[in-house]
mmCIF file of C-alpha atoms in Angstrom:
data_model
loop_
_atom_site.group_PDB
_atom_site.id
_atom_site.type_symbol
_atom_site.label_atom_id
_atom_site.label_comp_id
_atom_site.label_asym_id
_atom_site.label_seq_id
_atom_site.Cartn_x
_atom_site.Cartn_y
_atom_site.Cartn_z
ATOM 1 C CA UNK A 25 -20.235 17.586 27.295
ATOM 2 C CA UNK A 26 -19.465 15.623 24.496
ATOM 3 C CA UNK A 27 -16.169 16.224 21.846
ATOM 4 C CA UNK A 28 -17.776 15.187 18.680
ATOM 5 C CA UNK A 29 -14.922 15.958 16.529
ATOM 6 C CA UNK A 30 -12.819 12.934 18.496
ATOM 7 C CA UNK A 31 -11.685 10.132 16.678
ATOM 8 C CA UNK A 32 -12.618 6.804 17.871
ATOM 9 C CA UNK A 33 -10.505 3.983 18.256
ATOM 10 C CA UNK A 34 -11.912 2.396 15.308
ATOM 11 C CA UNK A 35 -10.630 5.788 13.138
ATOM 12 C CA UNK A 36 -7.374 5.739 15.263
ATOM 13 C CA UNK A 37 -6.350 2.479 14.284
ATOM 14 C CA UNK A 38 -7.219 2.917 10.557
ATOM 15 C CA UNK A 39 -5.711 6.403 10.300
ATOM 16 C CA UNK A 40 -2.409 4.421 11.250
ATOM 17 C CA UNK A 41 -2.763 1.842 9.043
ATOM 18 C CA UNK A 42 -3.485 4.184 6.270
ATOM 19 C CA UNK A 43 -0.688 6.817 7.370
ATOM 20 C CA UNK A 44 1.747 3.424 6.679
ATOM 21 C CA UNK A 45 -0.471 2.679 3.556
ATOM 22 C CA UNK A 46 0.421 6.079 2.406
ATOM 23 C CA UNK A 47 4.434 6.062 3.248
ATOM 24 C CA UNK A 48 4.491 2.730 1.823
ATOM 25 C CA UNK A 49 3.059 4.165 -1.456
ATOM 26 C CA UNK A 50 5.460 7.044 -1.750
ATOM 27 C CA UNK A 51 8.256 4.987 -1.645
ATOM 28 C CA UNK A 52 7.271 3.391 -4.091
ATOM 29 C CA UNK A 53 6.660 6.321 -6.264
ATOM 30 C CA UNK A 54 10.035 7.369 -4.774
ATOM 31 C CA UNK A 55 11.926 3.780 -6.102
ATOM 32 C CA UNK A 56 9.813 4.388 -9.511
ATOM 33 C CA UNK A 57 11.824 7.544 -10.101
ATOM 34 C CA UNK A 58 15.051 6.456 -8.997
ATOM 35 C CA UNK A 59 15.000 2.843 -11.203
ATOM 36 C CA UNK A 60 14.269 4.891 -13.889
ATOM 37 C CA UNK A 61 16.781 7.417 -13.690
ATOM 38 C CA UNK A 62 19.091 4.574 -12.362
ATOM 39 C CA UNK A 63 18.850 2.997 -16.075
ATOM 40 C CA UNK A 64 18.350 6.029 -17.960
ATOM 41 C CA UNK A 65 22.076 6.506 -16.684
ATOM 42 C CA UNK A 66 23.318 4.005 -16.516
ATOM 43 C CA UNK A 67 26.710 3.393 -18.617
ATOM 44 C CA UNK A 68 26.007 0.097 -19.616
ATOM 45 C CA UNK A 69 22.564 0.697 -21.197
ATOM 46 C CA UNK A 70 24.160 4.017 -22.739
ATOM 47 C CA UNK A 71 26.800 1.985 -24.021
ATOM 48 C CA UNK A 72 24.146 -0.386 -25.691
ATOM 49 C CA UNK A 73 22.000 2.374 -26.905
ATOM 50 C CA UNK A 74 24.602 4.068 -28.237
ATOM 51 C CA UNK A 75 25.963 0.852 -30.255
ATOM 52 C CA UNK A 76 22.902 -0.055 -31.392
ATOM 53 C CA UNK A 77 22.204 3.346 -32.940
ATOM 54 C CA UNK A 78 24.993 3.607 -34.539
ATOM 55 C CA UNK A 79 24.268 -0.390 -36.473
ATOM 56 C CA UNK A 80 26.877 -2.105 -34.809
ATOM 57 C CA UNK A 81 24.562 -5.153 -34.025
ATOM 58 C CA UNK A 82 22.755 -5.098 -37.325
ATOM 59 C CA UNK A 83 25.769 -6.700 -39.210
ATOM 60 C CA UNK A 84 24.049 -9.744 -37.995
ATOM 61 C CA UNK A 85 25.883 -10.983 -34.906
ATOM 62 C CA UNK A 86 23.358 -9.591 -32.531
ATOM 63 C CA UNK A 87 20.032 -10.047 -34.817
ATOM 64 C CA UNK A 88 18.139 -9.335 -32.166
ATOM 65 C CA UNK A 89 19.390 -6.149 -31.027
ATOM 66 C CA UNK A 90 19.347 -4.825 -34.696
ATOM 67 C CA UNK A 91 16.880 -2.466 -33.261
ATOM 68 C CA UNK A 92 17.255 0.598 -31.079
ATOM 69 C CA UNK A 93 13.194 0.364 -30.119
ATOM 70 C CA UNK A 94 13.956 -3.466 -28.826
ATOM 71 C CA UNK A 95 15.877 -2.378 -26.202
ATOM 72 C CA UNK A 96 13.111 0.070 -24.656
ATOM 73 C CA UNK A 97 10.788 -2.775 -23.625
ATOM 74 C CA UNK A 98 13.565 -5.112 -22.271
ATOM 75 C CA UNK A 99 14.777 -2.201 -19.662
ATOM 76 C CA UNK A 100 10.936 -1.260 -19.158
ATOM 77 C CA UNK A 101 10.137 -5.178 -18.554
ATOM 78 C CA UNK A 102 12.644 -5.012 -16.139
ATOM 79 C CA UNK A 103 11.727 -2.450 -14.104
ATOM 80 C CA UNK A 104 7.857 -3.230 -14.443
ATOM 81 C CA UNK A 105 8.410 -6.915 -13.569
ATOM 82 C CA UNK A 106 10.328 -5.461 -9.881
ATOM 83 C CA UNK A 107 7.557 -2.653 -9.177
ATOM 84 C CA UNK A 108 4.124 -5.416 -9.860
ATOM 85 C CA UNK A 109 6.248 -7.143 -7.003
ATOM 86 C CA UNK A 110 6.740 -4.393 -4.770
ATOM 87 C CA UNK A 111 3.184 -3.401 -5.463
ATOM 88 C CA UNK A 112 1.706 -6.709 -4.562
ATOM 89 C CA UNK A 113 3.692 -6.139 -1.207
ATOM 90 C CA UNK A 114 1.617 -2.962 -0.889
ATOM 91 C CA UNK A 115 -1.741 -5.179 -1.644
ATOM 92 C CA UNK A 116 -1.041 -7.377 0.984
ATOM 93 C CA UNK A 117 -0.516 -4.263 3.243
ATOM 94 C CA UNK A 118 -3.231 -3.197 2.925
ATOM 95 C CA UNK A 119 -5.290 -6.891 3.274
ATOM 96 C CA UNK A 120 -4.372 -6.494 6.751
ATOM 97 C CA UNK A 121 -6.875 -5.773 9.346
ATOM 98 C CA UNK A 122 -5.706 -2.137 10.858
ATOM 99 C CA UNK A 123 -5.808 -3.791 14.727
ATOM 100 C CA UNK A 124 -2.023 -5.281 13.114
ATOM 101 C CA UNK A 125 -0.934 -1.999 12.638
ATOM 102 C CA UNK A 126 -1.054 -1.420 17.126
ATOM 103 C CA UNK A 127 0.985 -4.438 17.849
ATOM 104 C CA UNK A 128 3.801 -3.020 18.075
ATOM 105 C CA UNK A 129 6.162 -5.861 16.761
ATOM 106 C CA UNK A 130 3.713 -6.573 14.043
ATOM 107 C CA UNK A 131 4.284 -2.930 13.066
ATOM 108 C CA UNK A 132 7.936 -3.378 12.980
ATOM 109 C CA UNK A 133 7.560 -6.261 10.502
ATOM 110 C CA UNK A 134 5.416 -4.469 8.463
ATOM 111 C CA UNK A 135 7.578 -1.418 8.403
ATOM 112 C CA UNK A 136 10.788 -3.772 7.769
ATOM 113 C CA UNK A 137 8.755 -5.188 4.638
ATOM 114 C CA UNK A 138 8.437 -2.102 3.368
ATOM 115 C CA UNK A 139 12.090 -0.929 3.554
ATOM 116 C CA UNK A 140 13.193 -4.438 2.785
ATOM 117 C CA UNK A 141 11.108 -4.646 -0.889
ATOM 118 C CA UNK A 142 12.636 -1.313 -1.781
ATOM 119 C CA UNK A 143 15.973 -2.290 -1.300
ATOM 120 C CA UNK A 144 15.415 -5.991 -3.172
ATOM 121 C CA UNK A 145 13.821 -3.700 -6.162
ATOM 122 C CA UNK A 146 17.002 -1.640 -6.236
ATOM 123 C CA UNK A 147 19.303 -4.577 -6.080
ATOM 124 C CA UNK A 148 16.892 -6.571 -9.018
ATOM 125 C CA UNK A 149 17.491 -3.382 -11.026
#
């Protein structure tokens, strides 16, 4: 009598990796929200925002913040520039062959990367 729904080892080991793949990948989406709210409330970008809409800088000490919409891609740069990073973590994730994802130290390290990049994105931010 054979259980044909069983997983083999094979699908074990990649339903792992892909499980981390997948928590990995939330976070993410997880630190997307949160830098973005993060500067959205942040009282220093208010405080900018708020001068520069009300022409403070276009007197012509700050040229280059004459412009509310120049500020918009300098925070979005920002927080772009520190997700492609964590996301090229997540690349080399999942560049890793799933038998990594058993050993149970390597799977420590990866899991440490994980929670490590989030926290470095936050701290960039």
């Amino acid at each position: 009598n054979v259980n044909l729904k069983m997983d083999t080892v094979d699908g074990l080991l990649t339903k792992k990796k892909n499980m981390h793949l997948a928590a990995f990948s939330c976070a993410l989406d997880d630190l997307r929200r949160e830098v973005d709210q993060l500067l959205d409330d942040s009282p220093q970008w208010q405080k900018v925002s708020g001068a520069l809409s009300a022409g403070i800088f276009s007197i012509g000490v700050f040229p280059s913040l004459a412009k509310p919409e120049q500020l918009a891609p300098t925070r979005k740069a920002l927080v772009e520039a520190a997700l492609a990073q964590c996301y090229d973590a997540l690349e080399l994730h999942k560049a890793r062959p799933a038998k990594d994802y058993t050993n149970d130290v390597s799977f420590r390290s990866l899991v440490g990367q994980m929670l490590d990049v989030t926290q470095w994105a936050k701290e960039k931010v």
